[in-house]
mmCIF file of C-alpha atoms in Angstrom:
data_model
loop_
_atom_site.group_PDB
_atom_site.id
_atom_site.type_symbol
_atom_site.label_atom_id
_atom_site.label_comp_id
_atom_site.label_asym_id
_atom_site.label_seq_id
_atom_site.Cartn_x
_atom_site.Cartn_y
_atom_site.Cartn_z
ATOM 1 C CA GLU A 201 0.000 0.000 0.000
ATOM 2 C CA LYS A 202 1.391 3.396 -1.016
ATOM 3 C CA ASN A 203 0.393 6.804 0.217
ATOM 4 C CA ILE A 204 -0.140 9.759 -2.088
ATOM 5 C CA GLU A 205 2.802 12.105 -1.592
ATOM 6 C CA THR A 206 3.137 15.838 -2.055
ATOM 7 C CA GLY A 207 5.039 17.025 -5.126
ATOM 8 C CA HIS A 208 4.129 14.249 -7.566
ATOM 9 C CA ASP A 209 2.067 13.707 -10.707
ATOM 10 C CA TYR A 210 -0.190 10.663 -10.667
ATOM 11 C CA ILE A 211 -2.133 8.660 -13.231
ATOM 12 C CA LEU A 212 -4.932 6.368 -12.067
ATOM 13 C CA SER A 213 -5.884 3.713 -14.625
ATOM 14 C CA ILE A 214 -8.604 1.061 -14.487
ATOM 15 C CA SER A 215 -8.593 -1.472 -17.307
ATOM 16 C CA ILE A 216 -11.628 -3.190 -18.880
ATOM 17 C CA GLU A 217 -10.557 -6.341 -17.050
ATOM 18 C CA ALA A 218 -11.717 -4.870 -13.734
ATOM 19 C CA GLU A 219 -15.105 -6.250 -12.654
ATOM 20 C CA ASP A 220 -17.636 -5.385 -9.992
ATOM 21 C CA ILE A 221 -19.042 -8.022 -7.635
ATOM 22 C CA ASN A 222 -21.610 -9.024 -10.296
ATOM 23 C CA GLY A 223 -18.940 -9.705 -12.929
ATOM 24 C CA LEU A 224 -19.634 -6.549 -14.942
ATOM 25 C CA SER A 225 -16.635 -4.753 -16.436
ATOM 26 C CA LEU A 226 -16.075 -1.294 -17.858
ATOM 27 C CA ASN A 227 -16.755 -0.837 -21.573
ATOM 28 C CA LYS A 228 -13.490 1.177 -21.939
ATOM 29 C CA LYS A 229 -10.318 1.869 -20.010
ATOM 30 C CA TYR A 230 -10.678 4.657 -17.419
ATOM 31 C CA THR A 231 -7.738 7.067 -16.833
ATOM 32 C CA TYR A 232 -7.590 9.974 -14.422
ATOM 33 C CA LYS A 233 -4.579 12.292 -14.050
ATOM 34 C CA PHE A 234 -3.946 14.474 -11.020
ATOM 35 C CA SER A 235 -1.074 16.227 -9.298
ATOM 36 C CA THR A 236 -0.054 17.133 -5.781
ATOM 37 C CA LYS A 237 2.573 19.610 -7.019
ATOM 38 C CA THR A 238 2.343 23.237 -5.940
ATOM 39 C CA ASP A 239 4.494 24.452 -8.862
ATOM 40 C CA TYR A 240 5.891 23.194 -12.159
ATOM 41 C CA LEU A 241 8.918 25.469 -12.521
ATOM 42 C CA ALA A 242 12.369 23.895 -12.723
ATOM 43 C CA PRO A 243 14.918 24.887 -10.099
ATOM 44 C CA LYS A 244 17.713 27.237 -11.161
ATOM 45 C CA ILE A 245 21.240 27.796 -9.960
ATOM 46 C CA LEU A 246 21.432 31.510 -9.174
ATOM 47 C CA SER A 247 25.120 31.597 -8.313
ATOM 48 C CA ILE A 248 28.194 29.581 -7.470
ATOM 49 C CA THR A 249 31.049 31.208 -5.577
ATOM 50 C CA PRO A 250 33.875 31.182 -6.582
ATOM 51 C CA THR A 251 32.833 31.798 -10.170
ATOM 52 C CA ASP A 252 33.535 29.603 -13.200
ATOM 53 C CA GLU A 253 37.203 29.465 -14.330
ATOM 54 C CA GLU A 254 38.319 31.366 -11.236
ATOM 55 C CA ILE A 255 41.823 30.748 -9.976
ATOM 56 C CA ILE A 256 41.513 29.888 -6.306
ATOM 57 C CA ASP A 257 44.281 30.229 -3.757
ATOM 58 C CA GLU A 258 45.283 28.415 -0.590
ATOM 59 C CA ASN A 259 42.603 30.248 1.404
ATOM 60 C CA ILE A 260 39.668 28.521 -0.336
ATOM 61 C CA LYS A 261 37.654 26.732 2.331
ATOM 62 C CA GLU A 262 34.262 26.311 0.687
ATOM 63 C CA ILE A 263 32.136 26.669 -2.412
ATOM 64 C CA LYS A 264 28.716 28.271 -2.051
ATOM 65 C CA ILE A 265 25.780 27.397 -4.327
ATOM 66 C CA ILE A 266 22.536 29.390 -4.250
ATOM 67 C CA PHE A 267 19.318 28.096 -5.835
ATOM 68 C CA ASN A 268 16.126 29.991 -6.632
ATOM 69 C CA GLU A 269 14.049 27.657 -4.433
ATOM 70 C CA PRO A 270 14.386 24.831 -1.906
ATOM 71 C CA ILE A 271 16.124 21.696 -3.198
ATOM 72 C CA LYS A 272 15.742 18.064 -2.131
ATOM 73 C CA GLU A 273 19.003 17.229 -0.379
ATOM 74 C CA LYS A 274 19.082 13.645 -1.672
ATOM 75 C CA SER A 275 18.718 14.853 -5.253
ATOM 76 C CA PHE A 276 21.681 17.189 -4.683
ATOM 77 C CA LEU A 277 23.775 14.270 -3.432
ATOM 78 C CA ASP A 278 22.761 12.228 -6.495
ATOM 79 C CA SER A 279 23.486 15.028 -8.960
ATOM 80 C CA PHE A 280 26.620 16.683 -7.500
ATOM 81 C CA SER A 281 30.185 15.648 -8.266
ATOM 82 C CA ILE A 282 33.618 17.194 -7.955
ATOM 83 C CA LYS A 283 36.626 15.904 -9.896
ATOM 84 C CA PRO A 284 39.233 15.049 -8.859
ATOM 85 C CA ASN A 285 37.444 13.559 -5.862
ATOM 86 C CA CYS A 286 37.929 15.228 -2.515
ATOM 87 C CA ASP A 287 36.320 14.999 0.897
ATOM 88 C CA TYR A 288 33.763 17.638 1.792
ATOM 89 C CA ILE A 289 30.885 18.409 4.129
ATOM 90 C CA LEU A 290 27.583 19.930 3.010
ATOM 91 C CA ASN A 291 25.951 22.638 5.114
ATOM 92 C CA TRP A 292 22.448 23.730 4.058
ATOM 93 C CA ASN A 293 20.563 26.842 5.101
ATOM 94 C CA ASP A 294 17.189 26.287 6.808
ATOM 95 C CA GLU A 295 15.224 26.843 3.578
ATOM 96 C CA LYS A 296 17.363 24.284 1.653
ATOM 97 C CA SER A 297 17.989 26.883 -1.061
ATOM 98 C CA GLU A 298 21.681 27.413 -0.322
ATOM 99 C CA VAL A 299 24.481 24.923 0.268
ATOM 100 C CA ASN A 300 28.068 25.451 1.395
ATOM 101 C CA ILE A 301 30.524 22.768 0.351
ATOM 102 C CA GLN A 302 33.295 22.824 2.937
ATOM 103 C CA PHE A 303 36.494 20.978 2.101
ATOM 104 C CA ALA A 304 37.827 18.555 4.705
ATOM 105 C CA LYS A 305 41.437 19.123 3.544
ATOM 106 C CA PRO A 306 43.175 21.788 1.491
ATOM 107 C CA LEU A 307 42.752 21.303 -2.248
ATOM 108 C CA LEU A 308 45.723 20.057 -4.263
ATOM 109 C CA LEU A 309 48.073 22.623 -5.769
ATOM 110 C CA SER A 310 48.198 23.164 -9.546
ATOM 111 C CA THR A 311 44.994 21.208 -10.023
ATOM 112 C CA ARG A 312 41.882 21.932 -12.050
ATOM 113 C CA TYR A 313 38.692 21.026 -10.167
ATOM 114 C CA THR A 314 35.449 20.488 -12.070
ATOM 115 C CA ILE A 315 32.078 20.656 -10.365
ATOM 116 C CA THR A 316 29.094 19.111 -12.130
ATOM 117 C CA ILE A 317 25.425 19.298 -11.148
ATOM 118 C CA THR A 318 23.339 17.002 -13.349
ATOM 119 C CA THR A 319 19.693 17.241 -14.338
ATOM 120 C CA ASN A 320 18.858 14.786 -11.534
ATOM 121 C CA LEU A 321 18.730 17.779 -9.188
ATOM 122 C CA CYS A 322 15.132 18.520 -8.204
ATOM 123 C CA ASP A 323 13.096 20.881 -6.080
ATOM 124 C CA LEU A 324 10.511 19.884 -3.473
ATOM 125 C CA ASN A 325 7.933 19.297 -6.240
ATOM 126 C CA ASN A 326 10.275 16.962 -8.150
ATOM 127 C CA ASN A 327 10.811 19.479 -10.949
ATOM 128 C CA LEU A 328 14.201 18.721 -12.491
ATOM 129 C CA LEU A 329 17.046 21.096 -13.322
ATOM 130 C CA LYS A 330 16.719 21.784 -17.072
ATOM 131 C CA ASN A 331 20.414 21.775 -18.026
ATOM 132 C CA GLU A 332 23.492 20.186 -16.554
ATOM 133 C CA TYR A 333 25.764 22.744 -14.887
ATOM 134 C CA VAL A 334 29.564 22.452 -15.104
ATOM 135 C CA THR A 335 32.101 24.839 -13.610
ATOM 136 C CA ASP A 336 35.903 24.701 -13.305
ATOM 137 C CA TYR A 337 38.371 26.073 -10.799
ATOM 138 C CA VAL A 338 42.141 26.062 -10.794
ATOM 139 C CA ARG A 339 43.813 25.682 -7.404
ATOM 140 C CA TYR A 340 47.190 27.319 -7.762
ATOM 141 C CA MET A 341 49.805 28.896 -5.536
ATOM 142 C CA VAL A 342 53.494 29.666 -5.927
ATOM 143 C CA ASP A 343 55.674 29.520 -2.845
ATOM 144 C CA LYS A 344 56.235 33.234 -2.232
ATOM 145 C CA TYR A 345 58.868 32.533 0.422
ATOM 146 C CA TYR A 346 60.995 30.535 -2.017
ATOM 147 C CA PHE A 347 60.689 32.923 -4.986
ATOM 148 C CA GLY A 348 60.179 36.291 -3.316
ATOM 149 C CA LYS A 349 57.063 38.389 -3.999
ATOM 150 C CA LYS A 350 58.011 39.876 -7.385
ATOM 151 C CA GLU A 351 59.311 36.591 -8.825
ATOM 152 C CA ALA A 352 56.336 34.667 -7.378
ATOM 153 C CA LYS A 353 53.831 36.866 -9.240
ATOM 154 C CA LYS A 354 55.685 36.329 -12.526
ATOM 155 C CA ALA A 355 56.017 32.552 -11.961
ATOM 156 C CA GLU A 356 52.353 32.301 -10.971
ATOM 157 C CA LYS A 357 51.250 34.152 -14.125
ATOM 158 C CA ASN A 358 53.410 31.927 -16.371
ATOM 159 C CA CYS A 359 52.223 28.708 -14.732
ATOM 160 C CA VAL A 360 48.543 29.689 -14.916
ATOM 161 C CA GLU A 361 48.894 30.623 -18.596
ATOM 162 C CA LYS A 362 50.456 27.199 -19.292
ATOM 163 C CA MET A 363 47.716 25.390 -17.348
ATOM 164 C CA PHE A 364 44.976 27.074 -19.374
ATOM 165 C CA LYS A 365 46.752 26.271 -22.663
ATOM 166 C CA VAL A 366 47.357 22.619 -21.764
ATOM 167 C CA ILE A 367 43.892 21.871 -20.363
#
């Protein structure tokens, strides 16, 4: 036995094989459609901080994603990935419309990280994200103590330019 849940579309069908207690059946299939959704608009990603293609430094502790409406947490877990893999903790605001991804360890140096949110992401009414979202970050830092400040800036610029050409 299943209960009718909020945020779903339903179709009730009764075939001509169904009979009443006297053995009488319907002369045609009966179908009834109904919904318990309160809206039909797909969720949207309003912002991700840091922004796409941003070069992030050693101070990066989290990534913040803001949606236009509350999101089902499980759908976020099913749709979210970060490559290369790293350990993180998710912290949601009370409305479930904003999530902070806090890294358990510092990100690797000279590494491009790609975040993907697939169309499996859904809001509380099971409306799916329309388009997959992909964003990249480059975690880069030159040892300023080894190079000195002026040389570090030049080395950092050269390395970043090479990373963007190679990738």
